[in-house]
Coordinates of C-alpha atoms in Angstrom, one line a residue:
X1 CA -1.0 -32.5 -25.3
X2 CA -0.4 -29.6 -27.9
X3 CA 2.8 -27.1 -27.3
X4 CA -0.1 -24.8 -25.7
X5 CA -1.0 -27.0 -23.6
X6 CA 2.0 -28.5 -22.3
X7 CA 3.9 -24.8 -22.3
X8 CA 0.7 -23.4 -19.8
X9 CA 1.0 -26.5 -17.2
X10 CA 4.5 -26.4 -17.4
X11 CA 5.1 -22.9 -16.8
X12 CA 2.0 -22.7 -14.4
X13 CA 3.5 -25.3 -12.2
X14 CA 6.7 -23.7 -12.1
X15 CA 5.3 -21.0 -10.8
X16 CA 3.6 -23.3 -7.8
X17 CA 7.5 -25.0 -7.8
X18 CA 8.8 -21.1 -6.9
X19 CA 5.7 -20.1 -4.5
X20 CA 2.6 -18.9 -6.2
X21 CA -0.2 -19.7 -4.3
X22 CA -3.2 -16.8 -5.2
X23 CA -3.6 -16.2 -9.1
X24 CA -6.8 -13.9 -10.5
X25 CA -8.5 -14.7 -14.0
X26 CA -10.5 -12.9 -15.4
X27 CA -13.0 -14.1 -18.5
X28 CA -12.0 -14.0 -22.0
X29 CA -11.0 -16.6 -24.8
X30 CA -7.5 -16.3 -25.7
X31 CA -5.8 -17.2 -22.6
X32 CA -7.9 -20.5 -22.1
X33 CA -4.6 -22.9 -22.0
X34 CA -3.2 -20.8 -18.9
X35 CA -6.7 -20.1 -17.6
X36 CA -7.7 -23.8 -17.7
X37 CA -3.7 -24.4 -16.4
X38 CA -4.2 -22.5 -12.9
X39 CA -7.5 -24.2 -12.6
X40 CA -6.1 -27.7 -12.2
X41 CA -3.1 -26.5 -10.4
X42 CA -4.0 -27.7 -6.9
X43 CA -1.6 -25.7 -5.4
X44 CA -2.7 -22.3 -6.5
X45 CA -5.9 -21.2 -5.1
X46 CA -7.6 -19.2 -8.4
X47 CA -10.4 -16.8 -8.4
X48 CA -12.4 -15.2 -11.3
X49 CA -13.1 -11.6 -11.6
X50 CA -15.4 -10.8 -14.0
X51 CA -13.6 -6.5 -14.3
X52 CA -9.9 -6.5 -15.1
X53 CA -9.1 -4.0 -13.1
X54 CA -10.2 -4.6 -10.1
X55 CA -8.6 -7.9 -10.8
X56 CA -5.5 -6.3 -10.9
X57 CA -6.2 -4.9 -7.6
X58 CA -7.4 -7.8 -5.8
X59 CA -3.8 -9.0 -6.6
X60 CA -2.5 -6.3 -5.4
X61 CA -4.2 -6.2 -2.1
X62 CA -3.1 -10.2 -1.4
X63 CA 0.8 -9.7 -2.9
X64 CA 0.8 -6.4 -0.6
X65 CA -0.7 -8.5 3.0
X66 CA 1.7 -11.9 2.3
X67 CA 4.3 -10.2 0.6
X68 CA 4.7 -12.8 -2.1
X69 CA 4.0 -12.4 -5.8
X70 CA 0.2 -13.1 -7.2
X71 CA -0.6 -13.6 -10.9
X72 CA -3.2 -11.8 -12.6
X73 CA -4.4 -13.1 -16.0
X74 CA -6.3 -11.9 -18.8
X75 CA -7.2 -12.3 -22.6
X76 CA -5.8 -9.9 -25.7
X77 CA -6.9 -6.4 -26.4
X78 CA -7.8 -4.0 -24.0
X79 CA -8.2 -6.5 -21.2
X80 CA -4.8 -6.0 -20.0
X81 CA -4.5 -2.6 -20.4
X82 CA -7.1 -2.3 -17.3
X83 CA -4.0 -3.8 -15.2
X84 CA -1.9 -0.2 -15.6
X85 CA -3.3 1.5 -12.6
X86 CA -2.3 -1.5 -10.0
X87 CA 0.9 -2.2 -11.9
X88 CA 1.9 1.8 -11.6
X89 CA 1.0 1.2 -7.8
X90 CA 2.8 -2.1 -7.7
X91 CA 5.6 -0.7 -8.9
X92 CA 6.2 2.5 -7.0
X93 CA 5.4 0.4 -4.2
X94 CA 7.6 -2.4 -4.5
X95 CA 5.1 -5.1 -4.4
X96 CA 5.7 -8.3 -6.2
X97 CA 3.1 -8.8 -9.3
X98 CA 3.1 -10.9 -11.9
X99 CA 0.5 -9.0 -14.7
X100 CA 0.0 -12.5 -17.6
X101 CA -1.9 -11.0 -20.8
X102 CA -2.6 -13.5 -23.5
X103 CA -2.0 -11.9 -27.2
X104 CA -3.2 -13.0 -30.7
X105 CA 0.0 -14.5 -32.9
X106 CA 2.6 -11.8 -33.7
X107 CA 1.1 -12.4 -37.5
X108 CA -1.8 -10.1 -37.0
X109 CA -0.7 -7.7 -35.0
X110 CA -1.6 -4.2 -36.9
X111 CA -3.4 -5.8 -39.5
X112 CA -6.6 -5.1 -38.3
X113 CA -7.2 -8.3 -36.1
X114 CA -10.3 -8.4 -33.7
X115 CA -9.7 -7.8 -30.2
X116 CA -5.9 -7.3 -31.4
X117 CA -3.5 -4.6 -30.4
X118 CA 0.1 -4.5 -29.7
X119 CA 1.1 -5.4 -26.2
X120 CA 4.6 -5.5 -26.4
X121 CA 6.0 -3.6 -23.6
X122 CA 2.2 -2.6 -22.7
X123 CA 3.0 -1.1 -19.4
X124 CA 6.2 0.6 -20.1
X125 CA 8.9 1.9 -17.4
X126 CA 6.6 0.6 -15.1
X127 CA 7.1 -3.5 -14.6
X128 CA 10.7 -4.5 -14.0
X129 CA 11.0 -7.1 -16.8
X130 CA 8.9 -7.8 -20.0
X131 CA 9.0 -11.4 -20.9
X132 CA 7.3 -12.6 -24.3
X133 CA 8.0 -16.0 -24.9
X134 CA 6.4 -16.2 -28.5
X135 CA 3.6 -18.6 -29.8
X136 CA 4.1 -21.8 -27.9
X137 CA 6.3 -24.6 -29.8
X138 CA 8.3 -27.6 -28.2
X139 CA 11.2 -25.7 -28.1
X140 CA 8.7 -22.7 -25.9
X141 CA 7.2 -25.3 -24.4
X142 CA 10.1 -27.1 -22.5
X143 CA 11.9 -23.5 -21.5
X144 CA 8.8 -22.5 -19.7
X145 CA 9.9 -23.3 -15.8
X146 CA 13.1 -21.3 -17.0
X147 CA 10.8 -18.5 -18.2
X148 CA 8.4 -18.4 -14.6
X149 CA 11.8 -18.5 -12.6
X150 CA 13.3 -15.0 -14.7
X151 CA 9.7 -13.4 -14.4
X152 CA 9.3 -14.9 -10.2
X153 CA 13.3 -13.2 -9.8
X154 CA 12.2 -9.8 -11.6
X155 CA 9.2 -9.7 -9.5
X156 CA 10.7 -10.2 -5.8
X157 CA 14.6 -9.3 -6.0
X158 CA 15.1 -5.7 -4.6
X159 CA 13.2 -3.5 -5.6
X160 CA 10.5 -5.9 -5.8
X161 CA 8.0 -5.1 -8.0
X162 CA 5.4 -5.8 -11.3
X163 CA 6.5 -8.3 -13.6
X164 CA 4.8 -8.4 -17.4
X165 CA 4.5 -11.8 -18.8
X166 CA 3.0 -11.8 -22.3
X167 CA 2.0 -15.2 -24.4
X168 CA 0.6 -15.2 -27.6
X169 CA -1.4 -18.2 -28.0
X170 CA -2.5 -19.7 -32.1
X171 CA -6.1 -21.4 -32.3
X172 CA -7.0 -24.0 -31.7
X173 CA -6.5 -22.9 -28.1
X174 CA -5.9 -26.4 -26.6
X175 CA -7.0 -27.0 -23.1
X176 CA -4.8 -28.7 -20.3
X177 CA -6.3 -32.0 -18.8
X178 CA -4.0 -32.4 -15.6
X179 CA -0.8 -30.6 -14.3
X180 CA 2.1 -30.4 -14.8
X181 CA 4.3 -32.6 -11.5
X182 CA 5.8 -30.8 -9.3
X183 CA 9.4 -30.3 -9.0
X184 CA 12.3 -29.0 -6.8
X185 CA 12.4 -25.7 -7.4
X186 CA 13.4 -22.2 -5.5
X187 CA 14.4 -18.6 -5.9
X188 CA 15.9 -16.8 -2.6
X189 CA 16.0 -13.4 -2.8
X190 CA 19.1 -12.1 -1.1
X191 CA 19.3 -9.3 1.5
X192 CA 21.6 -6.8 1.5
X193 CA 23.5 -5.8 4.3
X194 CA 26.3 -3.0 4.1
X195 CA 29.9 -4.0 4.6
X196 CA 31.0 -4.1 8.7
X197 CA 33.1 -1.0 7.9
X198 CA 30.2 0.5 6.3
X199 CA 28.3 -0.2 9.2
X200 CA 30.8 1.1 11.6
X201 CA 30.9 4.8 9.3
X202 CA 27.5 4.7 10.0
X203 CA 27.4 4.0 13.8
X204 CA 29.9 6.3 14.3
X205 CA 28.0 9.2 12.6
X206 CA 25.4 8.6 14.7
X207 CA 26.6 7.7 18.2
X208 CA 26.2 10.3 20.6
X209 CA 24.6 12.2 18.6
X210 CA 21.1 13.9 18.7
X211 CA 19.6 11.7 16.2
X212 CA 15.8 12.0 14.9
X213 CA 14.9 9.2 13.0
X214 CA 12.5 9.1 9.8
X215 CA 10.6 6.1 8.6
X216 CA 8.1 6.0 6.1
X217 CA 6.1 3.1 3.9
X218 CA 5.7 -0.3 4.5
X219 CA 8.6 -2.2 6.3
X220 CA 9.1 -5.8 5.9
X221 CA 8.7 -8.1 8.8
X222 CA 11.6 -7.6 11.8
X223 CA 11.8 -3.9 11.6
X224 CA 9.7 -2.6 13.7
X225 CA 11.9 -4.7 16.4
X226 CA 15.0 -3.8 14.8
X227 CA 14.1 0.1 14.9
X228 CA 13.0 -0.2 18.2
X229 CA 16.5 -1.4 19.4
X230 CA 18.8 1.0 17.2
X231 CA 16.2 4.0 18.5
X232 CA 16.8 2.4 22.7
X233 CA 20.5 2.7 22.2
X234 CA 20.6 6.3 20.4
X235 CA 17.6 7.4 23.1
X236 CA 16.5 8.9 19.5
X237 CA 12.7 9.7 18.8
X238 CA 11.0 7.7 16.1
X239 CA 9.2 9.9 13.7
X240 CA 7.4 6.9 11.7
X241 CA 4.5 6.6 9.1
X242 CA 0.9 5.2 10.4
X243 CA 1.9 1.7 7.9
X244 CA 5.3 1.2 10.0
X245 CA 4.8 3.2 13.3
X246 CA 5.6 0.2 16.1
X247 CA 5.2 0.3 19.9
X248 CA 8.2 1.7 21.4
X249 CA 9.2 4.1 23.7
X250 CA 10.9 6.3 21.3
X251 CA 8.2 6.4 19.1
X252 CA 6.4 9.7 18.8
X253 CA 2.3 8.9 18.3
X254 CA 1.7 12.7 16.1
X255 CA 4.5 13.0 13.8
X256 CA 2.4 15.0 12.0
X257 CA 1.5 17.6 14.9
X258 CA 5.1 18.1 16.4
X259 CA 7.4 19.0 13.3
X260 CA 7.1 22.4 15.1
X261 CA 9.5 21.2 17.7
X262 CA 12.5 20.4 14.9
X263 CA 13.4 24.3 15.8
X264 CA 13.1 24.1 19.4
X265 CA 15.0 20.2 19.9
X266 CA 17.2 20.8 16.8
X267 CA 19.0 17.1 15.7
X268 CA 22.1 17.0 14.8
X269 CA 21.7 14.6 12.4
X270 CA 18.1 13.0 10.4
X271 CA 18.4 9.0 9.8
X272 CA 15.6 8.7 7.1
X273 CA 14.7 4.9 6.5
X274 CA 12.6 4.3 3.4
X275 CA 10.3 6.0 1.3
X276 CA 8.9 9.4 1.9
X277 CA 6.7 9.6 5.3
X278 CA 2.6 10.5 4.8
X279 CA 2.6 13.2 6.8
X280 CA 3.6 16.4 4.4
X281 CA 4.3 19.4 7.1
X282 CA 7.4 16.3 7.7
X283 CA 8.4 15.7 5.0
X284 CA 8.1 19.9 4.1
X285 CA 10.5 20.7 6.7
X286 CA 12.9 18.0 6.4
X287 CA 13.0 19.8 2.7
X288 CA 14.6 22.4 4.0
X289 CA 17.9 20.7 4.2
X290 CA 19.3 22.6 7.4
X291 CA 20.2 19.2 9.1
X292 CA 22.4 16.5 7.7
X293 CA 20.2 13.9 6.7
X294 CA 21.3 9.8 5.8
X295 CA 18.8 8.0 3.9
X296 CA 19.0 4.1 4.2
X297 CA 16.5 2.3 1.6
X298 CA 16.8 -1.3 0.3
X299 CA 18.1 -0.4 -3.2
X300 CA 18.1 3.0 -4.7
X301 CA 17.7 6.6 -3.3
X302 CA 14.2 7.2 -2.9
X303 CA 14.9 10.8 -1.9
X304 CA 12.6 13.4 -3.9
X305 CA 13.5 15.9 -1.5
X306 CA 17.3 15.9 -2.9
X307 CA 18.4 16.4 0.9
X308 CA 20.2 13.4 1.4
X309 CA 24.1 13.8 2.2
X310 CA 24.8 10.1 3.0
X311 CA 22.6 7.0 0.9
X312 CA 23.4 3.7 2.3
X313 CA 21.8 0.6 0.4
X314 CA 20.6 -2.3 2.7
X315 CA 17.3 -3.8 3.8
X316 CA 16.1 -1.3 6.7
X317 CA 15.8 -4.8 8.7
X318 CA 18.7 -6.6 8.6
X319 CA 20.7 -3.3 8.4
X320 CA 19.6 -1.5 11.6
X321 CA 20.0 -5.1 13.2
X322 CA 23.4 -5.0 12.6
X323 CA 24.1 -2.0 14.1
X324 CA 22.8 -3.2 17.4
X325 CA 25.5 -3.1 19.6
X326 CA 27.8 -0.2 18.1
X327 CA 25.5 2.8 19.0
X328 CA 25.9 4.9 22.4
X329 CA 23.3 7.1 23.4
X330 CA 22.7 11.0 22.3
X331 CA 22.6 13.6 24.9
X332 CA 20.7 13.6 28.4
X333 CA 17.0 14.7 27.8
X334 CA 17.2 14.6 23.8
X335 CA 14.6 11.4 23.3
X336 CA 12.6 13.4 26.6
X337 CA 12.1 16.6 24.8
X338 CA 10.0 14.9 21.7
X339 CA 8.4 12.8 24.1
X340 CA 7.0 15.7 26.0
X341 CA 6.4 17.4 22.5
X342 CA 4.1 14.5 22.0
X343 CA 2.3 14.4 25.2
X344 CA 1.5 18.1 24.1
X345 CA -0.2 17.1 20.9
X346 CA -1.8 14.1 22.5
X347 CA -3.7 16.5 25.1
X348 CA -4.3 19.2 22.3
X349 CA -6.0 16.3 19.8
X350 CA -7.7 15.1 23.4
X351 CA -9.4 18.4 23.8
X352 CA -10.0 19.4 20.1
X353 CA -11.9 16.3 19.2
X354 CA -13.9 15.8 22.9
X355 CA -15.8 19.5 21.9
X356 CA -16.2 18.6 18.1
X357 CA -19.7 16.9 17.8
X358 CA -19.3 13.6 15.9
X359 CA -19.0 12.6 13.2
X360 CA -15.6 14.2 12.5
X361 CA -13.5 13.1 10.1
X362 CA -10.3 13.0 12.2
X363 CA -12.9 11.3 15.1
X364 CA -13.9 8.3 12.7
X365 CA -10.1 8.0 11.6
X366 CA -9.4 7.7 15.5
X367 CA -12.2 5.7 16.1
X368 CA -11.3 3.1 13.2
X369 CA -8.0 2.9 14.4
X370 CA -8.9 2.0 17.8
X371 CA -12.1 0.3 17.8
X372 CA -11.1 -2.1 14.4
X373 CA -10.8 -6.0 15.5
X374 CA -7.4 -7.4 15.6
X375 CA -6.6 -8.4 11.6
X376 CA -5.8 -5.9 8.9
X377 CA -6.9 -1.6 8.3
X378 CA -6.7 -0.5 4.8
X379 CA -6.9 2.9 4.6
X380 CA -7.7 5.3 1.3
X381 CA -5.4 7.7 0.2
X382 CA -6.2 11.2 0.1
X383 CA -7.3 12.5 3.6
X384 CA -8.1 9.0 5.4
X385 CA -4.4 8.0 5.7
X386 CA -3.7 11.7 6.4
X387 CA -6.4 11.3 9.3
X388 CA -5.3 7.9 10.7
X389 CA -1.2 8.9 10.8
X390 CA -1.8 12.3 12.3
X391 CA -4.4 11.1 15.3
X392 CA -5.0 7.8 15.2
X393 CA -2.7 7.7 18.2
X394 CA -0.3 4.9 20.0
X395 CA -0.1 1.9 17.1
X396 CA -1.6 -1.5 17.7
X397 CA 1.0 -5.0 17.6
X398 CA -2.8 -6.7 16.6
X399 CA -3.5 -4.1 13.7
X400 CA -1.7 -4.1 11.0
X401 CA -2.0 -0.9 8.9
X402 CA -1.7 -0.7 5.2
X403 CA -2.2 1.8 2.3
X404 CA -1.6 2.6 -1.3
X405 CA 0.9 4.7 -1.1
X406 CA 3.3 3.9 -3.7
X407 CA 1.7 6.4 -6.5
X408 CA -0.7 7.4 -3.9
X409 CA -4.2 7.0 -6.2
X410 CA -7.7 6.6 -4.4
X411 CA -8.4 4.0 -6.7
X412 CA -8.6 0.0 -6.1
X413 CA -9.4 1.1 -2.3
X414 CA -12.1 -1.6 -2.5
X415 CA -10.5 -4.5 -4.7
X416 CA -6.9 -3.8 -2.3
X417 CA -8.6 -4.5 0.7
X418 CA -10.9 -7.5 -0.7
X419 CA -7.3 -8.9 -1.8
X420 CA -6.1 -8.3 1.4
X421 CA -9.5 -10.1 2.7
X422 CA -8.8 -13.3 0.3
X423 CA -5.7 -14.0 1.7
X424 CA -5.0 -12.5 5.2
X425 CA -5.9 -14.0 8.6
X426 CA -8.5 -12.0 10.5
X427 CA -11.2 -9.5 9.8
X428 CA -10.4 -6.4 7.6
X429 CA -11.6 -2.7 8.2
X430 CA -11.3 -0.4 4.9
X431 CA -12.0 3.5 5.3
X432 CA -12.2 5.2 2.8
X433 CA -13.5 8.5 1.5
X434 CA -16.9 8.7 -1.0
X435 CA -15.2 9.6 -4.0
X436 CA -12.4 6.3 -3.8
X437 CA -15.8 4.2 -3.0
X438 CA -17.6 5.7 -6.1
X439 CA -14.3 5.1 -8.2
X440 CA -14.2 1.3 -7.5
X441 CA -17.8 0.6 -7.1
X442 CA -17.8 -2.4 -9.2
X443 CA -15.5 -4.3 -6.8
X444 CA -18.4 -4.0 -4.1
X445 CA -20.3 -7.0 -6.4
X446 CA -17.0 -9.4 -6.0
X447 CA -16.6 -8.5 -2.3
X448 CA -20.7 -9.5 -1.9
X449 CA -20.5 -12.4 -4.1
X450 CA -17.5 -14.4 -2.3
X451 CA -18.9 -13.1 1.1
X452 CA -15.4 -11.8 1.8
X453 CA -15.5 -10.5 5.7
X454 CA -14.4 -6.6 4.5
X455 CA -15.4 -4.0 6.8
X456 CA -16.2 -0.8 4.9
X457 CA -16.1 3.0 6.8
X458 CA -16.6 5.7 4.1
X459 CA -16.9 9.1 5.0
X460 CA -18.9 10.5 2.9
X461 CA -18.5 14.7 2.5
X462 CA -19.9 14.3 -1.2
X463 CA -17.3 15.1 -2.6
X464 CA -13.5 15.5 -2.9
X465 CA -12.5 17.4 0.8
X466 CA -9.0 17.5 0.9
X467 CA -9.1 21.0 -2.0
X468 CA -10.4 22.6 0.7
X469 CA -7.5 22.0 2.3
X470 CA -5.4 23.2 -1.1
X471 CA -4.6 26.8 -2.4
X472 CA -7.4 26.3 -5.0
X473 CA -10.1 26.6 -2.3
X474 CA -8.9 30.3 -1.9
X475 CA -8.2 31.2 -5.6
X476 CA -11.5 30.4 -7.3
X477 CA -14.7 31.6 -6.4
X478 CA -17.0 28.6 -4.9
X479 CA -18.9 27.7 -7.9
X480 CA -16.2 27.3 -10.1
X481 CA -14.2 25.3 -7.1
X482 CA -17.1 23.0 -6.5
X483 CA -17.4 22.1 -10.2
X484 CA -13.6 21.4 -10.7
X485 CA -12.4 19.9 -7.2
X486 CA -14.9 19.5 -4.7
X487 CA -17.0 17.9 -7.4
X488 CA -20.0 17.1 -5.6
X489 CA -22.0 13.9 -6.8
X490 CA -25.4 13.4 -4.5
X491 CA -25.0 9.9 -4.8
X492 CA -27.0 7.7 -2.2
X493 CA -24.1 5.4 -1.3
X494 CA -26.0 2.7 0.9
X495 CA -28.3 2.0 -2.2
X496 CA -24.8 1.8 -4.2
X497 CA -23.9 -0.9 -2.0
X498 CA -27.2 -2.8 -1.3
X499 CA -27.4 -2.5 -5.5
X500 CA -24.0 -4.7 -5.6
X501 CA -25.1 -6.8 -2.5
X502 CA -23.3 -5.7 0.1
X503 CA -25.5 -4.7 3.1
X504 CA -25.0 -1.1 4.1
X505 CA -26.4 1.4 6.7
X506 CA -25.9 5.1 7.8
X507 CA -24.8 6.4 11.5
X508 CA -23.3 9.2 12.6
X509 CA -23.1 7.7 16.0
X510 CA -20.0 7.0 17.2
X511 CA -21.5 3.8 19.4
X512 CA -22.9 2.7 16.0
X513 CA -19.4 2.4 14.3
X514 CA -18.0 1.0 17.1
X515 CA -21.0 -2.4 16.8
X516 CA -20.4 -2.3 13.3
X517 CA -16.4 -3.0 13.2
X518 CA -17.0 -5.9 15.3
X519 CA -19.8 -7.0 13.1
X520 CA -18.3 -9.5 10.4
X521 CA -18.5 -8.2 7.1
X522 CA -18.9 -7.8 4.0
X523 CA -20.5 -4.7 5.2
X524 CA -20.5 -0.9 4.5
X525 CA -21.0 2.1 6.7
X526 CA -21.7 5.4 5.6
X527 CA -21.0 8.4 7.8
X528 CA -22.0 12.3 6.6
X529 CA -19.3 14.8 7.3
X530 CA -19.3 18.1 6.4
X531 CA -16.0 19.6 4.2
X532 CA -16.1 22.8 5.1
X533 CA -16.4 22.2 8.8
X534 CA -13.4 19.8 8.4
X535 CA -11.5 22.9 7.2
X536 CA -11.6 24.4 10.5
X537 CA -11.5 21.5 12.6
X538 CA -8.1 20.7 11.0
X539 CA -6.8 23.8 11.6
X540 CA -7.5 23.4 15.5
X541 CA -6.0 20.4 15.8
X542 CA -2.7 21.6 13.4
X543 CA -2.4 25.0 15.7
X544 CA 0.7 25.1 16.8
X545 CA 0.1 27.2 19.1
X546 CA -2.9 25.1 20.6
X547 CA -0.7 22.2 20.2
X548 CA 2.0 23.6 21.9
X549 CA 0.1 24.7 24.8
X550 CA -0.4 23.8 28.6
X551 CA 2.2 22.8 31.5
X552 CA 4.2 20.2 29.5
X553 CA 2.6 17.3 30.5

């Protein structure tokens, strides 16, 4: 075979040696000898989508539900500059993503070239390593397994993250008749775990104390176990987000609705475990910086709030499991106090919703949450996820909840959960708001064509609700506010879907979305709420007052 050929089935099967097992091509010319390489990789499942971007996405929907890197490929010019949006996700998220752009030889790179542009270093600050092996020779050719191990390392050692692998490819572009043979090969990413006297500075500023602890984002697998422990021998409330809330009897169901009670049950001391929490009256108050606060995060400070007195690297997991066993408990009636806090709000949500006719949006988020089949809930950013984590309730072991939090866009809402769909076990429920739906409408035709079983909820309030919720809805007079942020668009989304293939009805009964979530997919349900009547449902069920009230129960 030529050096093209030989470097794609080399470095292709490397990648299968290290773990790759989901890669997404997308049509094109350039990159035929590594398109044509993961075909006849029979290790690596492959799967063609015809948009870029919502390639990118579906990548970043199956990386984000097995935690392992996926490739993404595409040709030269543009084509890879539609991956920017799920790499800037990928990246702030800390999901493992290997982006593979094919480029024309470095010899006609601005000279005018078709479909030619320079790619070096395409994605910027926003991939943890940029790899450009040059036009495949011998030489090229036989480093290749050394070059998939470097980008496989970038992509999942802490922080894990986007990886950009660029390969500019001379005609002829040869094609690959069989793979490369597998070899022994492996990459295990370490995880850290402060020093024992580390560990014990750390116990010892929390034993008896009245501790509150923090979580936010995605955790890896064991933490919700290990959080649970470290929270049973502190009797510390659990303040968590929706994505890595876990069953518990420290955990508090509403952080969002109790933040009032950090000035009546006043910690001594805020363990914050990850990335910023969803819920912003949180994340507002722990701004305020009153209470000594200790952020533990796998690498890095990821504290925006600047509040942090103590930053301890180590994976949340692994770390809080080792400091089972040196904790005592904080004072008699501390873990109580938020408990009964929580009751409050429980009964408050209880009563708000039970006189709100339906559909509501904080009903459907409820509703989702509880009614979903056991498998995966994707949830749009924007006010879905603010929905689900403020009322969705106690958290599910059967359910596991994720989001795109990481740069917090309402794009790719589709394309993640198809990706999540590909290559999770069970059924998948997406909600999702109108205008995220809109945004990645084009995804709808992939999710119809492979049959994936992807349960859509949108709540459609034509248009964007949540700057209702925002100063700008009462600085600008309507007109003006509906043309720049409530941006209404009088689309008929069930003939959107039923357009792309995807069959779709409209309810707004709440019996109706309950048949539909246990209906296999792909499937889309729309249900009409109204934005201004959201405004001052929301404000019930945040009333602190109202949330605060009746016998304590």
């Amino acid at each position: 075979m030529e050096p093209a050929a030989v470097f794609a089935t080399r470095l292709v099967a490397a990648l299968a040696d290290l773990g790759l097992r989901t890669a997404l091509l997308s049509p094109g010319s350039r990159h035929t000898p590594l398109a044509v390489a993961f075909a006849v990789e029979p290790r690596i499942d492959h799967h063609v989508v015809w948009d870029e971007r919502s390639a990118a996405f579906v990548a970043l929907g199956a990386a984000k539900a097995t935690g392992r890197p996926v490739a993404v490929l595409t040709t030269s010019g543009t084509a890879g500059a539609h991956h920017l949006p799920a790499i800037v996700e990928a990246s702030e998220a800390r999901v493992p993503l290997l982006s593979i752009t094919a480029d024309r030889p470095p010899e006609v790179r601005g000279a005018g070239a078709p479909q030619t542009t320079d790619q070096t270093r395409l994605f910027g600050v926003h991939v943890r390593a940029f790899l450009d092996p040059g036009v495949p020779d011998d030489d090229v050719a036989r480093a290749a397994p050394s070059l998939a191990a470097r980008a496989w390392a970038a992509a999942v050692d802490a922080p894990a993250g986007p990886v950009h692998l660029n390969v500019p490819f001379r005609e002829p572009l040869t094609v690959p008749e069989v793979p490369a043979p597998p070899e022994e090969r492996r990459h295990v990413a370490g995880i850290r775990v402060p020093e024992p006297e580390d560990l014990d500075r750390l116990a010892a500023r929390l034993a008896g104390r009245r501790v509150l602890i923090v979580a936010g984002g995605p955790m890896r697998p064991g933490f919700g176990a290990a959080a649970a422990m470290v929270a049973a021998e502190l009797a510390a409330p659990v303040l968590a987000d929706v994505q890595c809330r876990f069953p518990s009897p420290a955990t508090i169901h509403h952080p969002d609705l109790v933040v009032e009670a950090f000035d009546l049950h006043r910690p001594d001391v805020v363990l914050r475990i990850g990335a910023l929490p969803t819920s912003k009256a949180l994340w507002r108050r722990l701004e305020v910086g009153d209470v000594p606060q200790v952020h533990l995060d796998d690498v890095g400070a990821r504290d925006p709030l600047g509040t942090a007195s103590w930053t301890i690297t180590g994976d949340p997991a692994a770390t809080l499991a080792a400091l089972v066993g040196r904790l005592e408990p904080g004072p008699e009636g501390w873990l109580e106090a938020w408990r009964r806090e929580d009751r409050r709000a429980a009964s408050h949500v209880e009563d708000v919703l039970a006189a709100a006719p339906f559909p509501n949006e904080p009903s459907i988020a409820r509703t989702v949450h509880a009614a979903a089949p056991a498998g995966t809930l994707v949830v749009g950013s924007s006010m879905p996820i603010r929905d689900v984590d403020a009322f969705a309730g106690p958290p599910r072991t059967d359910l596991h909840v994720l989001a795109n939090r990481g740069a917090n866009g309402i794009d790719g809402i589709v394309a993640t959960a198809a990706g999540v769909a590909l290559v999770g076990e069970g059924p998948v429920v997406a909600l999702s708001g109108d205008l995220a739906v809109l945004h990645d409408a084009a995804s709808l035709r992939w999710v119809a064509r492979r049959g994936l079983d992807v349960r859509l909820v949108v709540v459609d309030n034509d248009g964007g609700g949540i700057f209702h919720l925002l100063p700008q809805a009462e600085t600008l007079d309507e007109p003006r506010f509906e043309e720049l942020f409530a941006t209404p668009h009088g689309t008929d989304l069930v003939a959107v879907a039923e357009a792309f293939g995807v069959p779709a009805s409209s309810t707004i009964s709440e019996a109706e979305l309950r048949r539909d979530l246990v209906r296999p997919g792909p499937r889309l349900l729309r249900l009409p709420t109204d934005r201004r009547a959201n405004v001052e449902l929301q404000r019930r069920l945040r009333s602190p007052r109202g949330a605060r009230g009746g016998d304590g129960t």
